Short mmCIF file of C-alpha atoms in Angstrom, two decimals:
data_model
loop_
_atom_site.label_atom_id
_atom_site.label_comp_id
_atom_site.label_asym_id
_atom_site.label_seq_id
_atom_site.Cartn_x
_atom_site.Cartn_y
_atom_site.Cartn_z
CA MET N 28 19.80 -19.14 0.69
CA LYS N 29 16.52 -18.27 -0.21
CA VAL N 30 16.59 -14.78 -0.34
CA TYR N 31 12.46 -12.64 -0.45
CA LEU N 32 12.51 -9.34 -1.55
CA ASP N 33 8.93 -8.57 -2.16
CA ASN N 34 7.61 -7.42 0.23
CA ALA N 35 5.97 -5.02 -1.18
CA ALA N 36 3.67 -7.76 -2.12
CA THR N 37 3.21 -9.32 1.45
CA THR N 38 5.44 -9.88 4.08
CA PRO N 39 6.27 -12.60 6.84
CA LEU N 40 3.81 -12.77 9.50
CA ALA N 41 6.01 -11.72 12.40
CA GLN N 42 6.34 -15.04 15.33
CA GLU N 43 5.70 -12.07 18.31
CA VAL N 44 2.36 -11.53 16.21
CA LEU N 45 0.99 -15.74 16.02
CA GLU N 46 1.56 -15.88 19.41
CA VAL N 47 -1.27 -13.42 20.46
CA MET N 48 -3.52 -14.76 17.45
CA LEU N 49 -3.35 -18.13 18.33
CA PRO N 50 -5.60 -18.51 21.58
CA PHE N 51 -7.95 -16.37 19.67
CA PHE N 52 -8.19 -20.05 17.12
CA ASN N 53 -9.34 -22.48 19.74
CA GLU N 54 -9.46 -21.08 23.63
CA LYS N 55 -11.40 -17.69 22.52
CA PHE N 56 -13.11 -19.41 19.43
CA GLY N 57 -16.13 -17.01 20.42
CA ASN N 58 -18.45 -14.58 18.10
CA PRO N 59 -18.52 -11.01 18.76
CA SER N 60 -21.93 -11.41 18.34
CA SER N 61 -23.50 -13.24 20.63
CA ILE N 62 -24.15 -11.79 23.87
CA HIS N 63 -22.42 -15.28 26.30
CA GLN N 64 -19.09 -14.39 27.69
CA TYR N 65 -17.47 -15.94 24.89
CA GLY N 66 -19.25 -13.75 22.77
CA ARG N 67 -18.36 -10.94 24.47
CA GLU N 68 -14.90 -12.16 25.39
CA ALA N 69 -13.93 -11.29 21.43
CA LYS N 70 -15.77 -8.65 21.17
CA ALA N 71 -14.28 -7.08 24.78
CA ALA N 72 -10.81 -7.85 22.44
CA ILE N 73 -11.66 -6.38 18.97
CA GLU N 74 -12.92 -2.84 20.71
CA LYS N 75 -9.83 -3.08 22.58
CA ALA N 76 -7.86 -3.13 19.02
CA ARG N 77 -9.87 -0.57 17.07
CA LYS N 78 -8.86 1.69 19.75
CA ASN N 79 -5.81 0.65 20.17
CA ILE N 80 -5.65 1.21 15.86
CA ALA N 81 -7.22 4.45 16.47
CA GLN N 82 -4.86 5.90 18.58
CA MET N 83 -1.89 5.01 16.11
CA LEU N 84 -3.41 6.83 13.89
CA ASN N 85 -4.62 9.76 15.98
CA ALA N 86 -8.28 9.31 14.86
CA ALA N 87 -11.19 8.29 17.08
CA PRO N 88 -12.46 4.36 17.53
CA ALA N 89 -15.51 5.43 15.48
CA GLU N 90 -13.84 6.14 12.06
CA ILE N 91 -12.16 2.44 12.35
CA CYS N 92 -14.08 -0.06 10.55
CA PHE N 93 -12.35 -3.21 9.39
CA THR N 94 -12.70 -5.52 6.44
CA SER N 95 -11.22 -8.28 4.76
CA GLY N 96 -7.58 -5.88 2.43
CA GLY N 97 -6.95 -2.94 -0.01
CA THR N 98 -9.55 -3.87 -2.14
CA GLU N 99 -12.63 -4.43 -0.30
CA SER N 100 -11.84 -0.90 0.66
CA ALA N 101 -11.83 0.97 -2.05
CA ASN N 102 -14.90 -0.26 -3.39
CA MET N 103 -16.65 0.31 -0.42
CA ILE N 104 -14.77 4.19 -0.17
CA LEU N 105 -15.42 4.43 -3.99
CA GLN N 106 -18.62 2.72 -4.24
CA GLY N 107 -20.15 4.27 -1.33
CA ALA N 108 -18.83 7.61 -2.57
CA VAL N 109 -20.61 7.87 -5.52
CA TYR N 110 -24.08 6.33 -4.31
CA ASN N 111 -24.08 7.41 -0.71
CA LEU N 112 -22.59 10.67 -0.85
CA GLY N 113 -23.80 12.17 -3.85
CA VAL N 114 -20.57 12.74 -6.13
CA LYS N 115 -20.36 12.88 -10.05
CA ARG N 116 -16.85 13.21 -11.02
CA ILE N 117 -13.98 11.17 -9.51
CA ILE N 118 -9.58 12.24 -9.79
CA THR N 119 -6.94 9.66 -9.81
CA SER N 120 -4.55 8.68 -11.38
CA PRO N 121 -2.91 6.77 -14.17
CA ILE N 122 -0.27 4.88 -11.60
CA GLU N 123 -3.41 3.66 -8.71
CA HIS N 124 -3.52 0.36 -7.60
CA HIS N 125 -6.38 -1.89 -10.11
CA CYS N 126 -8.00 -1.75 -7.06
CA VAL N 127 -8.48 2.09 -7.64
CA LEU N 128 -8.52 1.94 -11.19
CA HIS N 129 -10.88 -0.32 -11.47
CA SER N 130 -12.92 0.41 -9.53
CA ALA N 131 -13.30 3.59 -10.50
CA GLN N 132 -13.49 2.57 -13.98
CA SER N 133 -16.82 1.04 -12.88
CA LEU N 134 -18.55 3.47 -12.43
CA SER N 135 -18.05 5.06 -15.15
CA GLU N 136 -21.26 5.09 -15.70
CA LYS N 137 -22.00 7.52 -13.19
CA VAL N 138 -19.33 9.71 -12.91
CA ARG N 139 -16.87 11.60 -15.18
CA ILE N 140 -13.25 10.36 -14.38
CA GLU N 141 -10.60 12.00 -15.28
CA TYR N 142 -7.07 12.04 -14.41
CA VAL N 143 -3.56 13.68 -12.97
CA GLU N 144 -0.96 14.21 -15.34
CA LEU N 145 2.25 13.09 -13.88
CA ASP N 146 6.33 14.29 -14.90
CA GLU N 147 8.79 11.73 -16.17
CA LYS N 148 9.18 10.46 -13.11
CA GLY N 149 5.98 9.43 -12.53
CA ASN N 150 4.88 12.36 -9.67
CA MET N 151 2.06 14.61 -9.62
CA ARG N 152 1.67 17.63 -11.00
CA TYR N 153 -0.36 19.35 -8.35
CA GLU N 154 -0.88 22.60 -10.42
CA HIS N 155 -2.95 20.54 -12.65
CA LEU N 156 -4.61 18.52 -9.99
CA GLU N 157 -5.65 21.86 -8.61
CA LYS N 158 -7.23 23.77 -12.28
CA LEU N 159 -9.16 20.10 -12.19
CA LEU N 160 -10.56 21.10 -8.55
CA ALA N 161 -11.26 24.35 -9.78
CA ASP N 162 -12.40 23.59 -13.69
CA ASP N 163 -16.02 22.45 -11.90
CA THR N 164 -18.17 22.35 -9.32
CA HIS N 165 -19.16 18.86 -9.12
CA LYS N 166 -19.46 17.17 -6.02
CA THR N 167 -15.69 15.18 -6.45
CA LEU N 168 -13.28 12.49 -4.73
CA VAL N 169 -10.10 12.61 -5.27
CA CYS N 170 -8.07 9.37 -4.90
CA LEU N 171 -4.59 9.53 -4.77
CA MET N 172 -2.29 7.29 -2.87
CA HIS N 173 0.26 7.84 -0.20
CA ALA N 174 2.81 5.49 -1.80
CA ASN N 175 3.13 3.50 -5.43
CA ASN N 176 3.46 0.23 -4.53
CA GLU N 177 5.49 -0.61 -7.59
CA ILE N 178 7.75 2.51 -8.58
CA GLY N 179 8.36 3.71 -4.16
CA ASN N 180 6.62 7.58 -4.66
CA ILE N 181 5.41 9.34 -2.46
CA THR N 182 2.51 11.98 -2.63
CA ASP N 183 2.34 15.27 -0.04
CA ILE N 184 -0.74 14.27 0.26
CA GLU N 185 -1.58 17.12 3.31
CA ARG N 186 -1.57 19.05 -0.01
CA VAL N 187 -3.60 17.21 -1.31
CA GLY N 188 -5.81 17.99 1.15
CA ALA N 189 -5.36 21.47 1.77
CA LEU N 190 -6.03 21.98 -1.79
CA CYS N 191 -8.74 18.89 -0.93
CA SER N 192 -10.27 21.44 1.17
CA LYS N 193 -9.67 24.22 -0.88
CA PHE N 194 -12.72 23.01 -3.61
CA ASN N 195 -14.99 21.26 -1.08
CA ALA N 196 -14.20 17.29 -2.48
CA TYR N 197 -13.32 14.11 -0.49
CA PHE N 198 -10.24 13.05 -0.43
CA PHE N 199 -9.54 9.04 0.20
CA SER N 200 -5.93 8.26 -0.48
CA ASP N 201 -4.92 4.60 -0.85
CA THR N 202 -2.16 4.36 2.68
CA VAL N 203 -1.58 0.63 2.29
CA GLN N 204 1.64 0.94 1.51
CA THR N 205 2.76 3.68 3.76
CA VAL N 206 0.18 2.64 6.70
CA ALA N 207 2.93 1.91 9.42
CA HIS N 208 5.91 2.57 7.87
CA TYR N 209 5.46 6.46 7.82
CA PRO N 210 3.54 7.64 10.51
CA LEU N 211 0.13 9.30 10.04
CA ASP N 212 -1.62 12.56 11.96
CA LEU N 213 -5.42 11.89 11.15
CA GLN N 214 -5.65 15.56 12.59
CA LYS N 215 -3.20 17.07 11.27
CA ILE N 216 -3.51 15.60 7.37
CA LYS N 217 -7.34 16.24 5.56
CA VAL N 218 -7.71 12.75 3.92
CA ASP N 219 -11.46 11.86 4.25
CA PHE N 220 -10.59 8.01 3.44
CA ILE N 221 -7.57 6.35 4.09
CA THR N 222 -7.29 2.30 3.83
CA GLY N 223 -5.06 -0.29 5.18
CA SER N 224 -4.15 -3.96 4.50
CA ALA N 225 -2.09 -6.19 7.69
CA HIS N 226 -0.31 -8.29 5.15
CA LYS N 227 1.92 -5.14 4.38
CA PHE N 228 3.40 -5.08 7.64
CA HIS N 229 4.36 -7.86 9.13
CA GLY N 230 0.16 -9.20 9.90
CA PRO N 231 -1.89 -11.17 8.22
CA LYS N 232 -3.29 -11.45 4.66
CA GLY N 233 -6.94 -11.12 5.09
CA THR N 234 -7.41 -7.95 6.85
CA GLY N 235 -7.23 -4.52 7.51
CA PHE N 236 -9.68 -1.53 7.69
CA VAL N 237 -11.13 1.96 6.21
CA TYR N 238 -10.66 4.86 8.27
CA MET N 239 -14.21 7.41 7.53
CA ARG N 240 -13.45 10.48 9.15
CA SER N 241 -16.97 11.09 11.38
CA GLY N 242 -19.53 13.03 10.22
CA ILE N 243 -18.90 10.19 6.40
CA LEU N 244 -21.33 7.58 6.61
CA LEU N 245 -21.85 4.90 3.63
CA LYS N 246 -23.86 2.32 3.10
CA PRO N 247 -22.12 -1.15 3.66
CA ILE N 248 -21.27 -3.45 0.04
CA LEU N 249 -21.75 -6.49 2.40
CA GLN N 250 -25.89 -6.91 3.12
CA GLY N 251 -26.82 -9.07 6.41
CA GLY N 252 -26.13 -8.54 9.49
CA SER N 253 -25.57 -5.03 11.17
CA GLN N 254 -21.91 -5.93 12.28
CA GLU N 255 -19.39 -2.47 12.66
CA ARG N 256 -21.83 -0.61 12.82
CA ASN N 257 -23.69 -1.90 9.68
CA LEU N 258 -21.19 -1.14 7.55
CA ARG N 259 -20.18 -4.05 6.91
CA ALA N 260 -21.70 -6.90 7.37
CA GLY N 261 -20.37 -11.00 8.39
CA THR N 262 -19.09 -12.53 11.45
CA GLU N 263 -15.23 -10.01 12.59
CA ASN N 264 -12.12 -11.60 11.25
CA ILE N 265 -10.86 -11.57 14.76
CA THR N 266 -8.16 -14.26 14.75
CA GLY N 267 -7.11 -11.34 11.26
CA ILE N 268 -7.86 -7.94 13.19
CA ILE N 269 -6.78 -8.97 16.85
CA GLY N 270 -2.81 -9.46 14.75
CA MET N 271 -2.75 -6.65 12.50
CA GLU N 272 -3.23 -4.17 16.51
CA LYS N 273 -0.60 -6.17 17.52
CA ALA N 274 2.06 -5.80 14.00
CA MET N 275 0.52 -2.28 13.65
CA SER N 276 2.14 -1.78 17.47
CA LEU N 277 5.39 -3.33 16.77
CA CYS N 278 6.21 -1.86 13.63
CA TYR N 279 4.85 1.30 15.37
CA SER N 280 6.82 1.08 17.88
CA ASN N 281 10.28 0.35 16.39
CA LEU N 282 9.71 2.59 13.64
CA ASN N 283 13.06 5.77 13.15
CA GLU N 284 15.36 2.73 13.85
CA ASP N 285 13.47 -0.10 11.29
CA MET N 286 12.60 2.75 9.05
CA ASP N 287 16.65 3.74 8.93
CA TYR N 288 17.78 -0.26 8.24
CA ILE N 289 15.16 -1.14 5.72
CA GLN N 290 16.48 2.53 3.68
CA GLY N 291 20.44 1.28 4.93
CA LEU N 292 18.93 -2.25 3.00
CA LYS N 293 18.21 -0.29 -0.44
CA SER N 294 21.10 2.11 -0.81
CA TYR N 295 23.56 -0.70 -0.54
CA LEU N 296 22.24 -3.16 -2.77
CA LEU N 297 21.62 0.05 -5.17
CA GLN N 298 24.68 1.58 -4.84
CA SER N 299 26.09 -2.34 -5.37
CA ILE N 300 24.66 -3.31 -8.62
CA LYS N 301 25.41 0.13 -9.78
CA THR N 302 29.16 -0.40 -9.16
CA ILE N 303 29.34 -3.62 -11.13
CA MET N 304 26.26 -1.58 -14.28
CA PRO N 305 26.95 1.89 -14.28
CA ASP N 306 23.79 2.10 -16.76
CA VAL N 307 21.09 0.53 -14.57
CA ALA N 308 18.13 3.51 -14.13
CA VAL N 309 15.82 3.84 -11.07
CA ASN N 310 12.18 3.74 -12.35
CA GLY N 311 10.26 6.65 -10.53
CA ASN N 312 12.36 9.12 -7.10
CA ASP N 313 15.71 8.22 -6.63
CA LYS N 314 16.07 8.52 -3.19
CA THR N 315 13.93 11.49 -1.78
CA GLU N 316 10.07 11.37 -1.54
CA SER N 317 10.63 7.38 -2.51
CA LEU N 318 9.16 4.46 0.41
CA TYR N 319 12.45 3.23 2.57
CA THR N 320 10.73 0.18 1.30
CA VAL N 321 10.77 -0.82 -2.62
CA LEU N 322 13.62 -0.38 -5.13
CA ASN N 323 12.41 -0.32 -8.65
CA LEU N 324 14.89 -0.76 -11.26
CA THR N 325 15.49 -0.73 -15.22
CA PHE N 326 18.35 -3.35 -15.64
CA PRO N 327 19.69 -2.29 -19.98
CA PRO N 328 18.53 -4.30 -22.55
CA LYS N 329 21.23 -6.65 -23.09
CA GLU N 330 20.21 -10.10 -23.82
CA HIS N 331 17.75 -11.80 -21.60
CA ALA N 332 16.99 -9.20 -19.77
CA GLU N 333 13.39 -9.63 -20.08
CA PHE N 334 14.08 -12.91 -18.23
CA LEU N 335 15.89 -11.67 -15.12
CA ILE N 336 12.88 -12.31 -12.45
CA TYR N 337 12.65 -15.82 -13.66
CA ASN N 338 16.40 -16.06 -14.16
CA LEU N 339 16.69 -14.51 -9.89
CA ASP N 340 13.89 -17.06 -8.94
CA MET N 341 15.24 -20.33 -10.22
CA ASN N 342 18.69 -18.52 -8.31
CA GLY N 343 16.48 -18.47 -4.74
CA ILE N 344 15.20 -14.76 -4.72
CA ALA N 345 11.91 -13.87 -4.61
CA ALA N 346 11.87 -10.12 -6.56
CA SER N 347 8.89 -9.36 -9.03
CA THR N 348 7.90 -6.47 -11.97
CA GLY N 349 5.22 -4.85 -9.91
CA SER N 350 1.87 -5.53 -8.24
CA ALA N 351 1.19 -9.07 -7.58
CA CYS N 352 -2.29 -7.92 -8.39
CA SER N 353 -1.35 -8.34 -11.87
CA SER N 354 0.73 -11.57 -12.06
CA GLY N 355 -0.81 -13.73 -15.17
CA SER N 356 -2.12 -9.96 -17.13
CA ASP N 357 -0.05 -9.86 -19.67
CA ALA N 358 -1.20 -6.23 -20.22
CA GLY N 359 3.12 -4.74 -18.86
CA SER N 360 2.91 -2.53 -16.20
CA HIS N 361 0.39 0.17 -16.37
CA VAL N 362 2.76 1.86 -13.92
CA LEU N 363 5.64 1.98 -15.98
CA LYS N 364 4.29 1.75 -19.43
CA ALA N 365 2.55 5.10 -17.90
CA LEU N 366 6.39 6.44 -17.15
CA LYS N 367 7.23 5.13 -20.61
CA ILE N 368 9.60 2.84 -19.28
CA PRO N 369 8.99 -0.45 -22.43
CA ALA N 370 7.49 -3.19 -20.99
CA ASP N 371 9.94 -5.84 -23.32
CA ILE N 372 12.90 -5.02 -21.56
CA GLY N 373 13.92 -5.84 -18.02
CA SER N 374 12.85 -4.17 -14.95
CA VAL N 375 12.53 -5.00 -11.72
CA ARG N 376 11.45 -4.10 -8.70
CA PHE N 377 12.93 -5.06 -4.88
CA SER N 378 10.73 -4.73 -2.03
CA PHE N 379 12.57 -4.96 1.13
CA SER N 380 11.85 -5.99 5.40
CA ARG N 381 13.29 -4.99 8.91
CA TYR N 382 13.95 -9.44 8.03
CA ASN N 383 16.03 -8.56 5.38
CA THR N 384 20.40 -8.36 5.52
CA ILE N 385 23.14 -6.82 3.84
CA ALA N 386 25.09 -10.81 3.19
CA GLU N 387 21.12 -11.85 1.83
CA LEU N 388 20.99 -8.18 -0.92
CA GLU N 389 25.46 -9.56 -1.04
CA LEU N 390 24.02 -13.00 -2.98
CA VAL N 391 21.55 -10.65 -5.29
CA THR N 392 23.86 -9.00 -6.66
CA GLU N 393 27.47 -11.80 -6.71
CA LYS N 394 23.57 -13.50 -9.16
CA ILE N 395 22.96 -10.47 -10.89
CA LYS N 396 26.49 -9.69 -12.08
CA GLU N 397 27.03 -13.37 -13.09
CA MET N 398 23.80 -13.35 -14.99
CA PHE N 399 24.82 -10.18 -16.43
CA SER N 400 28.29 -11.50 -17.31
CA VAL N 401 29.66 -8.47 -16.39
CA LYS N 402 33.22 -8.28 -15.57
CA VAL N 403 34.30 -5.46 -13.04
CA GLU N 404 37.78 -4.30 -13.20
#
């Protein structure tokens, strides 16, 4: 049996999503910018998807711009904030996704970058954020993710949004791990930008979006045609957009049931592993204020613990040490480093979806038991 527990990296495409995408590969293949019936048909499908996605987020269709995913979206926001909105300071945290951290660092000659302090569990210190915001009158962009992709910590973005509003700062929240996994009411949250990526919720890879609050207009980072209201040049990925809307719709139509089921999987695996290895530690928050889809564990420093991911893979179990975007880097997880967790011990991120089962988790527990030669009395 193969077990896939790396859903924070990417999720399998839902069959229902594939079915709605297929016609746009062959029958409805028109270019949305063409004025004939093939083009009009494609354009109408894109605008219907935009309207439906906006409705699910309680936003206006004009506030949704389709992109290739989270990385392009974050770059568009940060570069636009600096070059178009006059931002002179970026406040972020040391555990943001690299698409935010590296994008911010690339702008360091143009802006000052400041980092919010974290507690020992990796939670942002809100009082420090307020102090940073109050200490400077320069136009500021706050970049704080809704939920961390490695340890699962959830930030109170309503609270952050209120602070940003109080000090007239722009607020961008990377919601790639929470779009379609949590309800997001963008009329209630004082956020100026959010991002989404379809492959995180059983949609296709290479498709995402930026939400940009009405009244804010960024210049494109891709030059060319006038697609996406002059915000993102290039022929639209119509199959991806159609698939993303369907995947998002499926998730939100079954949200409460899926949340309860996946939280049950996470709790079951944690309890099962702790039964055989009580000294396993949870990285980040335990149950409250944590993504129900992510469980990051540090195993006791026993022989060969650092090869745990490799051994899991050899047994048909897919998990990870952190962000897939850092694969190939020998620097280790910047998130665990920020939490002062040593890089040379066995830390594993298990991440779940509605397609996982208890039987799979029983197998995972049994394999871990064998790897560590645990004897249960």
